Amino acid sequence: QPEGGEAASLCDSGPMKSPPDGRFPPRLAAGGWAPLLAQSRGGFESLWVLQDEMADEALFLLLHNEMVSGVYKSAEQGEVENGRCITKLENMGFRVGQGLIERKRTVLLLVDLFRFTKDTARFKDELDIMKFICKDFWTTVFKKQIDNLRTNHQGIYVLQDNKFRLLTQMSAGKQYLEHASKYLAFTCGLIRGGLSNLGIKSIVTAEVSSMPA
Amino acid sequence: MSRQANRGTESKKMSSELFTLTYGALVTQLCKDYENDEDVNKQLDKILFSHFFPRGYNIGVRLIEDFLARSNVGRCHDFRETADVIAKVAFKMYLGITPSITNWSPAGDEFSLILENNPLVDFVELPDNHSSLIYSNLLCGVLRGALEMVQMAVEAKFVQDTLKGDGVTEIRMRFIRRIEDNLPAGEE
């Protein structure tokens, strides 16, 4: 059981739909959602919000949650271990990002048109690739586009997602912000992997300024 | 891979690729973390009281809620009905395939799910040094966890695997017993 007042905040984030009557076996209905949201030893568990995502997205979201919990569960506490876990998740995301781009051959065709040449058009090509990441890539992975893209035109891009799908199930309490980084690592890798297969070497970092509404 | 004119189909396809690719990354990571395939198999499924972290099982206990909310199936009256719902509704919904149900035991407590194509193993090959890895073992954990939440204790295991050269993939499901109202021995 979570300590103190934390139990309440875990259970009331977002528009929770209550289970339709008679559809669940008595045990589930009586206990509500709480018994199935056991705290993992990492001290954090995210809620599951139903009915707004496509079923196959449900599988991915659950798998991602399990990966994050699992990576942390088998590690010890501490800064160094935390860094190792983040790296592991990021590396897994990297492989997946590479794979997604590799398989998306129709897009590769498009991107070939924007391949780097060694001239001043370089940044324009880069911008086109970043726009692709913000629109097509983000939509097919997260069912929505990036809300805001900014750049200093010197190789730095800031992608802003106001309703990041891997975090929308979490409670908005401040104590969960520090855990958000675990849920961002995979996605950073995903972007880095995708960009890598598009011919761009990058460093991708992420931060959460406030939990999605 | 042909170009899909329909945006919806394409994004749905890519979304399922996201899952299979992520699963592949997970299995690869587990193979790095654990020395032998048996341990990896356990990680993917979760044997009772092992100290390994339960993956498939945990996904199953949550997936069942999503499934019951999304589908309109009522309570199943017997194991045959359960088999039908698993094959025709659940597998279709989450993995886009409909396995066939065969080889019922005379007592009606065991059956096989035959998957012609296993979407988890698209583009996957087992290297020689991982020949005993049950790559898709997560599915068995998911089935076990999900059914436990609706008060059925079952055993699920792979008896054929296209990754190992068999013609089809076959999961054998065995009904063990009905779980009465006390909560399961929390396998976390």
PDB file of N, CA and C in Angstrom, chain A residues 23-28 33 35-38 45 48 50-51 53-60 62-63 66-67 69-71 73-74 88 92 95-96 99-100 103-106 109 136-137 139-141 143 186 190, chain B residues 1 3 7 10-12 14-15 17-23 25-26 28-29 33 53-55 58-59 61-63 65-66 68-73 75 93-95 122-123 138 148-151 181-184 188:
ATOM      1  N   ARG A  23     -20.393  -6.195 -15.742  1.00  0.00           N
ATOM      2  CA  ARG A  23     -19.511  -6.739 -16.768  1.00  0.00           C
ATOM      3  C   ARG A  23     -18.275  -7.350 -16.169  1.00  0.00           C
ATOM      4  N   PHE A  24     -17.925  -6.890 -14.989  1.00  0.00           N
ATOM      5  CA  PHE A  24     -16.732  -7.444 -14.358  1.00  0.00           C
ATOM      6  C   PHE A  24     -17.137  -8.472 -13.329  1.00  0.00           C
ATOM      7  N   PRO A  25     -16.283  -9.453 -13.096  1.00  0.00           N
ATOM      8  CA  PRO A  25     -16.567 -10.385 -12.007  1.00  0.00           C
ATOM      9  C   PRO A  25     -16.601  -9.626 -10.685  1.00  0.00           C
ATOM     10  N   PRO A  26     -17.335 -10.088  -9.714  1.00  0.00           N
ATOM     11  CA  PRO A  26     -17.542  -9.360  -8.465  1.00  0.00           C
ATOM     12  C   PRO A  26     -16.245  -8.866  -7.837  1.00  0.00           C
ATOM     13  N   ARG A  27     -15.229  -9.648  -7.885  1.00  0.00           N
ATOM     14  CA  ARG A  27     -14.017  -9.253  -7.199  1.00  0.00           C
ATOM     15  C   ARG A  27     -13.440  -7.969  -7.766  1.00  0.00           C
ATOM     16  N   LEU A  28     -13.429  -7.855  -9.067  1.00  0.00           N
ATOM     17  CA  LEU A  28     -12.893  -6.645  -9.678  1.00  0.00           C
ATOM     18  C   LEU A  28     -13.775  -5.451  -9.372  1.00  0.00           C
ATOM     19  N   TRP A  33     -10.477  -0.156  -8.986  1.00  0.00           N
ATOM     20  CA  TRP A  33      -9.196  -0.222  -9.675  1.00  0.00           C
ATOM     21  C   TRP A  33      -8.044  -0.456  -8.720  1.00  0.00           C
ATOM     22  N   PRO A  35      -6.995  -2.485  -6.203  1.00  0.00           N
ATOM     23  CA  PRO A  35      -6.207  -3.700  -5.981  1.00  0.00           C
ATOM     24  C   PRO A  35      -5.317  -4.056  -7.140  1.00  0.00           C
ATOM     25  N   LEU A  36      -5.650  -3.600  -8.316  1.00  0.00           N
ATOM     26  CA  LEU A  36      -4.848  -3.980  -9.465  1.00  0.00           C
ATOM     27  C   LEU A  36      -3.723  -2.993  -9.734  1.00  0.00           C
ATOM     28  N   LEU A  37      -3.635  -1.966  -8.876  1.00  0.00           N
ATOM     29  CA  LEU A  37      -2.581  -0.979  -9.081  1.00  0.00           C
ATOM     30  C   LEU A  37      -1.567  -1.112  -7.970  1.00  0.00           C
ATOM     31  N   ALA A  38      -1.058  -2.309  -7.776  1.00  0.00           N
ATOM     32  CA  ALA A  38      -0.117  -2.527  -6.680  1.00  0.00           C
ATOM     33  C   ALA A  38       1.137  -1.715  -6.909  1.00  0.00           C
ATOM     34  N   GLU A  45       3.750   3.534  -9.636  1.00  0.00           N
ATOM     35  CA  GLU A  45       2.979   2.750 -10.604  1.00  0.00           C
ATOM     36  C   GLU A  45       2.016   3.705 -11.296  1.00  0.00           C
ATOM     37  N   TRP A  48      -4.127   3.218 -15.257  1.00  0.00           N
ATOM     38  CA  TRP A  48      -4.515   2.801 -16.592  1.00  0.00           C
ATOM     39  C   TRP A  48      -5.854   3.429 -16.927  1.00  0.00           C
ATOM     40  N   LEU A  50      -8.886   3.781 -19.530  1.00  0.00           N
ATOM     41  CA  LEU A  50      -9.402   2.946 -20.613  1.00  0.00           C
ATOM     42  C   LEU A  50     -10.126   3.733 -21.684  1.00  0.00           C
ATOM     43  N   GLN A  51     -10.361   3.085 -22.739  1.00  0.00           N
ATOM     44  CA  GLN A  51     -11.341   3.481 -23.736  1.00  0.00           C
ATOM     45  C   GLN A  51     -10.964   4.658 -24.597  1.00  0.00           C
ATOM     46  N   GLU A  53      -7.788   4.918 -25.995  1.00  0.00           N
ATOM     47  CA  GLU A  53      -6.754   4.533 -26.948  1.00  0.00           C
ATOM     48  C   GLU A  53      -7.222   3.338 -27.766  1.00  0.00           C
ATOM     49  N   MET A  54      -6.589   3.134 -28.892  1.00  0.00           N
ATOM     50  CA  MET A  54      -6.869   1.955 -29.686  1.00  0.00           C
ATOM     51  C   MET A  54      -6.328   0.733 -28.960  1.00  0.00           C
ATOM     52  N   ALA A  55      -6.929  -0.410 -29.187  1.00  0.00           N
ATOM     53  CA  ALA A  55      -6.563  -1.617 -28.463  1.00  0.00           C
ATOM     54  C   ALA A  55      -5.103  -1.976 -28.657  1.00  0.00           C
ATOM     55  N   ASP A  56      -4.596  -1.839 -29.871  1.00  0.00           N
ATOM     56  CA  ASP A  56      -3.214  -2.268 -30.035  1.00  0.00           C
ATOM     57  C   ASP A  56      -2.253  -1.285 -29.383  1.00  0.00           C
ATOM     58  N   GLU A  57      -2.685  -0.049 -29.215  1.00  0.00           N
ATOM     59  CA  GLU A  57      -1.853   0.894 -28.482  1.00  0.00           C
ATOM     60  C   GLU A  57      -1.823   0.476 -27.007  1.00  0.00           C
ATOM     61  N   ALA A  58      -2.954  -0.094 -26.557  1.00  0.00           N
ATOM     62  CA  ALA A  58      -3.020  -0.564 -25.178  1.00  0.00           C
ATOM     63  C   ALA A  58      -1.901  -1.555 -24.897  1.00  0.00           C
ATOM     64  N   LEU A  59      -1.677  -2.465 -25.838  1.00  0.00           N
ATOM     65  CA  LEU A  59      -0.626  -3.451 -25.649  1.00  0.00           C
ATOM     66  C   LEU A  59       0.736  -2.792 -25.509  1.00  0.00           C
ATOM     67  N   PHE A  60       1.007  -1.828 -26.375  1.00  0.00           N
ATOM     68  CA  PHE A  60       2.310  -1.175 -26.318  1.00  0.00           C
ATOM     69  C   PHE A  60       2.475  -0.418 -25.004  1.00  0.00           C
ATOM     70  N   LEU A  62       1.111  -0.945 -22.130  1.00  0.00           N
ATOM     71  CA  LEU A  62       1.331  -1.880 -21.029  1.00  0.00           C
ATOM     72  C   LEU A  62       2.740  -2.458 -21.075  1.00  0.00           C
ATOM     73  N   LEU A  63       3.177  -2.800 -22.262  1.00  0.00           N
ATOM     74  CA  LEU A  63       4.515  -3.363 -22.396  1.00  0.00           C
ATOM     75  C   LEU A  63       5.559  -2.342 -21.965  1.00  0.00           C
ATOM     76  N   GLU A  66       5.712  -2.136 -18.245  1.00  0.00           N
ATOM     77  CA  GLU A  66       6.393  -3.304 -17.696  1.00  0.00           C
ATOM     78  C   GLU A  66       7.898  -3.202 -17.855  1.00  0.00           C
ATOM     79  N   MET A  67       8.313  -2.667 -18.986  1.00  0.00           N
ATOM     80  CA  MET A  67       9.739  -2.528 -19.231  1.00  0.00           C
ATOM     81  C   MET A  67      10.350  -1.566 -18.230  1.00  0.00           C
ATOM     82  N   SER A  69       9.150  -0.633 -15.241  1.00  0.00           N
ATOM     83  CA  SER A  69       9.138  -1.222 -13.900  1.00  0.00           C
ATOM     84  C   SER A  69      10.180  -2.316 -13.773  1.00  0.00           C
ATOM     85  N   GLY A  70      10.266  -3.143 -14.783  1.00  0.00           N
ATOM     86  CA  GLY A  70      11.183  -4.289 -14.724  1.00  0.00           C
ATOM     87  C   GLY A  70      12.630  -3.869 -14.656  1.00  0.00           C
ATOM     88  N   VAL A  71      12.990  -2.883 -15.453  1.00  0.00           N
ATOM     89  CA  VAL A  71      14.368  -2.407 -15.455  1.00  0.00           C
ATOM     90  C   VAL A  71      14.739  -1.866 -14.080  1.00  0.00           C
ATOM     91  N   LYS A  73      13.132  -2.568 -11.188  1.00  0.00           N
ATOM     92  CA  LYS A  73      12.940  -3.567 -10.144  1.00  0.00           C
ATOM     93  C   LYS A  73      14.202  -4.385  -9.939  1.00  0.00           C
ATOM     94  N   SER A  74      14.872  -4.711 -11.044  1.00  0.00           N
ATOM     95  CA  SER A  74      16.031  -5.587 -10.900  1.00  0.00           C
ATOM     96  C   SER A  74      17.310  -4.823 -10.611  1.00  0.00           C
ATOM     97  N   LYS A  88      19.589   2.022 -20.273  1.00  0.00           N
ATOM     98  CA  LYS A  88      19.035   0.782 -20.824  1.00  0.00           C
ATOM     99  C   LYS A  88      17.744   1.060 -21.589  1.00  0.00           C
ATOM    100  N   MET A  92      16.987   0.722 -25.650  1.00  0.00           N
ATOM    101  CA  MET A  92      15.903  -0.085 -26.215  1.00  0.00           C
ATOM    102  C   MET A  92      15.074   0.771 -27.156  1.00  0.00           C
ATOM    103  N   ARG A  95      16.857   1.142 -30.560  1.00  0.00           N
ATOM    104  CA  ARG A  95      16.675   0.005 -31.466  1.00  0.00           C
ATOM    105  C   ARG A  95      15.297   0.055 -32.135  1.00  0.00           C
ATOM    106  N   VAL A  96      14.310   0.406 -31.336  1.00  0.00           N
ATOM    107  CA  VAL A  96      12.947   0.413 -31.878  1.00  0.00           C
ATOM    108  C   VAL A  96      12.779   1.550 -32.885  1.00  0.00           C
ATOM    109  N   GLY A  99      14.278   0.538 -36.057  1.00  0.00           N
ATOM    110  CA  GLY A  99      13.443  -0.455 -36.724  1.00  0.00           C
ATOM    111  C   GLY A  99      12.223   0.158 -37.385  1.00  0.00           C
ATOM    112  N   LEU A 100      11.599   1.100 -36.711  1.00  0.00           N
ATOM    113  CA  LEU A 100      10.402   1.739 -37.251  1.00  0.00           C
ATOM    114  C   LEU A 100      10.706   2.454 -38.554  1.00  0.00           C
ATOM    115  N   ARG A 103      11.577   0.079 -41.446  1.00  0.00           N
ATOM    116  CA  ARG A 103      10.455  -0.611 -42.067  1.00  0.00           C
ATOM    117  C   ARG A 103       9.525   0.329 -42.809  1.00  0.00           C
ATOM    118  N   LYS A 104       9.689   1.599 -42.535  1.00  0.00           N
ATOM    119  CA  LYS A 104       8.763   2.543 -43.138  1.00  0.00           C
ATOM    120  C   LYS A 104       9.344   2.965 -44.479  1.00  0.00           C
ATOM    121  N   ARG A 105       9.381   2.049 -45.381  1.00  0.00           N
ATOM    122  CA  ARG A 105      10.100   2.307 -46.631  1.00  0.00           C
ATOM    123  C   ARG A 105       9.509   3.423 -47.468  1.00  0.00           C
ATOM    124  N   THR A 106       8.214   3.570 -47.422  1.00  0.00           N
ATOM    125  CA  THR A 106       7.614   4.629 -48.242  1.00  0.00           C
ATOM    126  C   THR A 106       8.104   5.984 -47.787  1.00  0.00           C
ATOM    127  N   LEU A 109      11.668   6.817 -48.929  1.00  0.00           N
ATOM    128  CA  LEU A 109      11.671   7.340 -50.286  1.00  0.00           C
ATOM    129  C   LEU A 109      11.579   8.852 -50.256  1.00  0.00           C
ATOM    130  N   ASP A 136       4.638  12.962 -39.087  1.00  0.00           N
ATOM    131  CA  ASP A 136       4.399  11.561 -39.417  1.00  0.00           C
ATOM    132  C   ASP A 136       4.845  10.598 -38.325  1.00  0.00           C
ATOM    133  N   PHE A 137       6.088  10.740 -37.920  1.00  0.00           N
ATOM    134  CA  PHE A 137       6.644   9.789 -36.946  1.00  0.00           C
ATOM    135  C   PHE A 137       5.855   9.847 -35.647  1.00  0.00           C
ATOM    136  N   THR A 139       2.848  10.960 -35.105  1.00  0.00           N
ATOM    137  CA  THR A 139       1.464  10.519 -35.277  1.00  0.00           C
ATOM    138  C   THR A 139       1.360   9.004 -35.309  1.00  0.00           C
ATOM    139  N   THR A 140       2.262   8.365 -36.020  1.00  0.00           N
ATOM    140  CA  THR A 140       2.130   6.925 -36.095  1.00  0.00           C
ATOM    141  C   THR A 140       2.534   6.247 -34.791  1.00  0.00           C
ATOM    142  N   VAL A 141       3.387   6.886 -34.023  1.00  0.00           N
ATOM    143  CA  VAL A 141       3.742   6.272 -32.747  1.00  0.00           C
ATOM    144  C   VAL A 141       2.767   6.683 -31.643  1.00  0.00           C
ATOM    145  N   LYS A 143      -0.152   8.773 -32.083  1.00  0.00           N
ATOM    146  CA  LYS A 143      -1.500   9.152 -32.533  1.00  0.00           C
ATOM    147  C   LYS A 143      -1.762  10.646 -32.503  1.00  0.00           C
ATOM    148  N   PHE A 186      12.822   5.891 -22.994  1.00  0.00           N
ATOM    149  CA  PHE A 186      12.566   5.059 -24.166  1.00  0.00           C
ATOM    150  C   PHE A 186      12.261   5.928 -25.384  1.00  0.00           C
ATOM    151  N   LEU A 190      13.928   6.361 -28.978  1.00  0.00           N
ATOM    152  CA  LEU A 190      13.112   6.159 -30.178  1.00  0.00           C
ATOM    153  C   LEU A 190      13.420   7.232 -31.223  1.00  0.00           C
TER     154      LEU A 190
ATOM    155  N   MET B   1       7.432  -4.040 -48.810  1.00  0.00           N
ATOM    156  CA  MET B   1       6.277  -3.553 -48.063  1.00  0.00           C
ATOM    157  C   MET B   1       5.529  -2.560 -48.950  1.00  0.00           C
ATOM    158  N   ARG B   3       2.917   0.290 -50.317  1.00  0.00           N
ATOM    159  CA  ARG B   3       2.423   1.561 -49.810  1.00  0.00           C
ATOM    160  C   ARG B   3       0.930   1.432 -49.536  1.00  0.00           C
ATOM    161  N   ARG B   7      -4.553   6.032 -44.780  1.00  0.00           N
ATOM    162  CA  ARG B   7      -3.722   6.508 -43.681  1.00  0.00           C
ATOM    163  C   ARG B   7      -4.010   5.734 -42.390  1.00  0.00           C
ATOM    164  N   GLU B  10      -2.387   2.391 -42.367  1.00  0.00           N
ATOM    165  CA  GLU B  10      -0.942   2.497 -42.253  1.00  0.00           C
ATOM    166  C   GLU B  10      -0.531   2.810 -40.821  1.00  0.00           C
ATOM    167  N   SER B  11      -1.274   3.706 -40.214  1.00  0.00           N
ATOM    168  CA  SER B  11      -0.861   4.076 -38.864  1.00  0.00           C
ATOM    169  C   SER B  11      -1.168   2.941 -37.895  1.00  0.00           C
ATOM    170  N   LYS B  12      -2.216   2.176 -38.191  1.00  0.00           N
ATOM    171  CA  LYS B  12      -2.526   1.047 -37.326  1.00  0.00           C
ATOM    172  C   LYS B  12      -1.439  -0.022 -37.460  1.00  0.00           C
ATOM    173  N   MET B  14       1.652   0.478 -38.319  1.00  0.00           N
ATOM    174  CA  MET B  14       2.886   0.924 -37.703  1.00  0.00           C
ATOM    175  C   MET B  14       2.776   0.819 -36.201  1.00  0.00           C
ATOM    176  N   SER B  15       1.567   1.038 -35.718  1.00  0.00           N
ATOM    177  CA  SER B  15       1.383   0.931 -34.285  1.00  0.00           C
ATOM    178  C   SER B  15       1.630  -0.496 -33.820  1.00  0.00           C
ATOM    179  N   GLU B  17       3.571  -2.535 -35.339  1.00  0.00           N
ATOM    180  CA  GLU B  17       5.010  -2.724 -35.486  1.00  0.00           C
ATOM    181  C   GLU B  17       5.720  -2.175 -34.261  1.00  0.00           C
ATOM    182  N   LEU B  18       5.212  -1.089 -33.752  1.00  0.00           N
ATOM    183  CA  LEU B  18       5.809  -0.503 -32.556  1.00  0.00           C
ATOM    184  C   LEU B  18       5.823  -1.536 -31.434  1.00  0.00           C
ATOM    185  N   PHE B  19       4.711  -2.243 -31.266  1.00  0.00           N
ATOM    186  CA  PHE B  19       4.657  -3.236 -30.208  1.00  0.00           C
ATOM    187  C   PHE B  19       5.635  -4.372 -30.475  1.00  0.00           C
ATOM    188  N   THR B  20       5.628  -4.904 -31.681  1.00  0.00           N
ATOM    189  CA  THR B  20       6.504  -6.046 -31.953  1.00  0.00           C
ATOM    190  C   THR B  20       7.971  -5.647 -31.894  1.00  0.00           C
ATOM    191  N   LEU B  21       8.294  -4.455 -32.346  1.00  0.00           N
ATOM    192  CA  LEU B  21       9.680  -4.009 -32.263  1.00  0.00           C
ATOM    193  C   LEU B  21      10.094  -3.805 -30.812  1.00  0.00           C
ATOM    194  N   THR B  22       9.188  -3.210 -30.022  1.00  0.00           N
ATOM    195  CA  THR B  22       9.501  -2.984 -28.623  1.00  0.00           C
ATOM    196  C   THR B  22       9.678  -4.318 -27.906  1.00  0.00           C
ATOM    197  N   TYR B  23       8.828  -5.254 -28.220  1.00  0.00           N
ATOM    198  CA  TYR B  23       8.952  -6.584 -27.625  1.00  0.00           C
ATOM    199  C   TYR B  23      10.298  -7.205 -27.985  1.00  0.00           C
ATOM    200  N   ALA B  25      13.021  -5.620 -28.667  1.00  0.00           N
ATOM    201  CA  ALA B  25      14.068  -4.931 -27.919  1.00  0.00           C
ATOM    202  C   ALA B  25      14.119  -5.443 -26.483  1.00  0.00           C
ATOM    203  N   LEU B  26      12.939  -5.712 -25.933  1.00  0.00           N
ATOM    204  CA  LEU B  26      12.884  -6.242 -24.568  1.00  0.00           C
ATOM    205  C   LEU B  26      13.542  -7.608 -24.481  1.00  0.00           C
ATOM    206  N   THR B  28      15.732  -8.927 -26.451  1.00  0.00           N
ATOM    207  CA  THR B  28      17.174  -8.775 -26.663  1.00  0.00           C
ATOM    208  C   THR B  28      17.853  -8.305 -25.378  1.00  0.00           C
ATOM    209  N   GLN B  29      17.235  -7.346 -24.708  1.00  0.00           N
ATOM    210  CA  GLN B  29      17.816  -6.832 -23.471  1.00  0.00           C
ATOM    211  C   GLN B  29      17.859  -7.927 -22.396  1.00  0.00           C
ATOM    212  N   ASP B  33      20.819  -9.547 -20.187  1.00  0.00           N
ATOM    213  CA  ASP B  33      20.831  -9.505 -18.728  1.00  0.00           C
ATOM    214  C   ASP B  33      20.968 -10.878 -18.086  1.00  0.00           C
ATOM    215  N   PHE B  53      11.109 -10.814 -12.187  1.00  0.00           N
ATOM    216  CA  PHE B  53      10.016  -9.888 -12.329  1.00  0.00           C
ATOM    217  C   PHE B  53       9.014 -10.398 -13.354  1.00  0.00           C
ATOM    218  N   PRO B  54       7.764 -10.373 -12.979  1.00  0.00           N
ATOM    219  CA  PRO B  54       6.736 -10.935 -13.862  1.00  0.00           C
ATOM    220  C   PRO B  54       6.342  -9.976 -14.973  1.00  0.00           C
ATOM    221  N   ARG B  55       6.580 -10.357 -16.180  1.00  0.00           N
ATOM    222  CA  ARG B  55       6.282  -9.438 -17.274  1.00  0.00           C
ATOM    223  C   ARG B  55       4.910  -9.722 -17.860  1.00  0.00           C
ATOM    224  N   ASN B  58       1.935  -9.604 -15.417  1.00  0.00           N
ATOM    225  CA  ASN B  58       1.511  -8.255 -15.042  1.00  0.00           C
ATOM    226  C   ASN B  58       0.746  -7.562 -16.156  1.00  0.00           C
ATOM    227  N   ILE B  59       1.184  -7.781 -17.367  1.00  0.00           N
ATOM    228  CA  ILE B  59       0.475  -7.185 -18.490  1.00  0.00           C
ATOM    229  C   ILE B  59      -0.926  -7.788 -18.575  1.00  0.00           C
ATOM    230  N   VAL B  61      -2.867  -9.070 -16.197  1.00  0.00           N
ATOM    231  CA  VAL B  61      -3.829  -8.637 -15.178  1.00  0.00           C
ATOM    232  C   VAL B  61      -4.380  -7.255 -15.478  1.00  0.00           C
ATOM    233  N   ARG B  62      -3.670  -6.454 -16.227  1.00  0.00           N
ATOM    234  CA  ARG B  62      -4.186  -5.152 -16.605  1.00  0.00           C
ATOM    235  C   ARG B  62      -4.934  -5.183 -17.922  1.00  0.00           C
ATOM    236  N   LEU B  63      -4.438  -6.028 -18.796  1.00  0.00           N
ATOM    237  CA  LEU B  63      -5.056  -6.100 -20.115  1.00  0.00           C
ATOM    238  C   LEU B  63      -6.505  -6.562 -20.029  1.00  0.00           C
ATOM    239  N   GLU B  65      -8.767  -5.836 -17.932  1.00  0.00           N
ATOM    240  CA  GLU B  65      -9.678  -4.711 -17.685  1.00  0.00           C
ATOM    241  C   GLU B  65      -9.964  -3.978 -18.980  1.00  0.00           C
ATOM    242  N   ASP B  66      -8.909  -3.730 -19.709  1.00  0.00           N
ATOM    243  CA  ASP B  66      -9.047  -3.045 -20.987  1.00  0.00           C
ATOM    244  C   ASP B  66      -9.942  -3.862 -21.905  1.00  0.00           C
ATOM    245  N   LEU B  68     -12.243  -6.187 -21.141  1.00  0.00           N
ATOM    246  CA  LEU B  68     -13.642  -6.260 -20.718  1.00  0.00           C
ATOM    247  C   LEU B  68     -14.367  -4.948 -20.977  1.00  0.00           C
ATOM    248  N   ALA B  69     -13.635  -3.859 -20.877  1.00  0.00           N
ATOM    249  CA  ALA B  69     -14.264  -2.568 -21.144  1.00  0.00           C
ATOM    250  C   ALA B  69     -14.510  -2.351 -22.624  1.00  0.00           C
ATOM    251  N   ARG B  70     -13.605  -2.825 -23.431  1.00  0.00           N
ATOM    252  CA  ARG B  70     -13.678  -2.587 -24.866  1.00  0.00           C
ATOM    253  C   ARG B  70     -14.663  -3.527 -25.567  1.00  0.00           C
ATOM    254  N   SER B  71     -14.665  -4.754 -25.135  1.00  0.00           N
ATOM    255  CA  SER B  71     -15.520  -5.745 -25.807  1.00  0.00           C
ATOM    256  C   SER B  71     -16.815  -5.826 -25.034  1.00  0.00           C
ATOM    257  N   ASN B  72     -17.803  -6.455 -25.572  1.00  0.00           N
ATOM    258  CA  ASN B  72     -19.047  -6.539 -24.813  1.00  0.00           C
ATOM    259  C   ASN B  72     -19.323  -7.936 -24.339  1.00  0.00           C
ATOM    260  N   VAL B  73     -18.271  -8.696 -24.131  1.00  0.00           N
ATOM    261  CA  VAL B  73     -18.493 -10.076 -23.712  1.00  0.00           C
ATOM    262  C   VAL B  73     -18.930 -10.126 -22.265  1.00  0.00           C
ATOM    263  N   ARG B  75     -19.855 -12.785 -18.923  1.00  0.00           N
ATOM    264  CA  ARG B  75     -19.067 -13.836 -18.273  1.00  0.00           C
ATOM    265  C   ARG B  75     -19.167 -15.134 -19.082  1.00  0.00           C
ATOM    266  N   MET B  93      -8.539  -8.520 -31.431  1.00  0.00           N
ATOM    267  CA  MET B  93      -8.510  -7.135 -30.973  1.00  0.00           C
ATOM    268  C   MET B  93      -7.097  -6.613 -30.767  1.00  0.00           C
ATOM    269  N   TYR B  94      -6.266  -7.433 -30.160  1.00  0.00           N
ATOM    270  CA  TYR B  94      -4.949  -6.933 -29.767  1.00  0.00           C
ATOM    271  C   TYR B  94      -3.843  -7.249 -30.746  1.00  0.00           C
ATOM    272  N   LEU B  95      -3.976  -8.375 -31.434  1.00  0.00           N
ATOM    273  CA  LEU B  95      -2.888  -8.746 -32.328  1.00  0.00           C
ATOM    274  C   LEU B  95      -3.331  -8.856 -33.780  1.00  0.00           C
ATOM    275  N   ASP B 122       7.424 -11.403 -36.571  1.00  0.00           N
ATOM    276  CA  ASP B 122       7.745 -10.832 -37.879  1.00  0.00           C
ATOM    277  C   ASP B 122       9.209 -10.445 -37.928  1.00  0.00           C
ATOM    278  N   PHE B 123       9.901 -10.889 -38.915  1.00  0.00           N
ATOM    279  CA  PHE B 123      11.306 -10.515 -39.117  1.00  0.00           C
ATOM    280  C   PHE B 123      12.216 -11.001 -37.999  1.00  0.00           C
ATOM    281  N   LEU B 138       5.866 -14.215 -23.555  1.00  0.00           N
ATOM    282  CA  LEU B 138       5.037 -13.178 -22.958  1.00  0.00           C
ATOM    283  C   LEU B 138       3.546 -13.494 -23.125  1.00  0.00           C
ATOM    284  N   GLU B 148      -6.578 -15.287 -14.732  1.00  0.00           N
ATOM    285  CA  GLU B 148      -6.616 -15.342 -13.281  1.00  0.00           C
ATOM    286  C   GLU B 148      -7.502 -14.242 -12.731  1.00  0.00           C
ATOM    287  N   MET B 149      -7.502 -13.093 -13.398  1.00  0.00           N
ATOM    288  CA  MET B 149      -8.336 -11.990 -12.933  1.00  0.00           C
ATOM    289  C   MET B 149      -9.822 -12.270 -13.124  1.00  0.00           C
ATOM    290  N   VAL B 150     -10.157 -13.221 -13.978  1.00  0.00           N
ATOM    291  CA  VAL B 150     -11.561 -13.632 -14.078  1.00  0.00           C
ATOM    292  C   VAL B 150     -11.735 -15.013 -13.481  1.00  0.00           C
ATOM    293  N   GLN B 151     -10.941 -15.264 -12.471  1.00  0.00           N
ATOM    294  CA  GLN B 151     -11.100 -16.423 -11.590  1.00  0.00           C
ATOM    295  C   GLN B 151     -10.831 -17.777 -12.219  1.00  0.00           C
ATOM    296  N   ASP B 181     -13.069 -16.547  -4.283  1.00  0.00           N
ATOM    297  CA  ASP B 181     -13.025 -15.099  -4.215  1.00  0.00           C
ATOM    298  C   ASP B 181     -11.807 -14.458  -3.578  1.00  0.00           C
ATOM    299  N   ASN B 182     -10.973 -15.222  -2.884  1.00  0.00           N
ATOM    300  CA  ASN B 182      -9.802 -14.552  -2.296  1.00  0.00           C
ATOM    301  C   ASN B 182      -8.836 -14.125  -3.407  1.00  0.00           C
ATOM    302  N   LEU B 183      -8.124 -13.043  -3.132  1.00  0.00           N
ATOM    303  CA  LEU B 183      -7.191 -12.486  -4.112  1.00  0.00           C
ATOM    304  C   LEU B 183      -6.044 -13.464  -4.353  1.00  0.00           C
ATOM    305  N   PRO B 184      -5.503 -13.453  -5.564  1.00  0.00           N
ATOM    306  CA  PRO B 184      -4.408 -14.374  -5.871  1.00  0.00           C
ATOM    307  C   PRO B 184      -3.163 -14.025  -5.061  1.00  0.00           C
ATOM    308  N   GLU B 188       3.887 -10.116  -7.698  1.00  0.00           N
ATOM    309  CA  GLU B 188       4.438  -8.861  -8.183  1.00  0.00           C
ATOM    310  C   GLU B 188       5.915  -8.979  -8.154  1.00  0.00           C
TER     311      GLU B 188
END
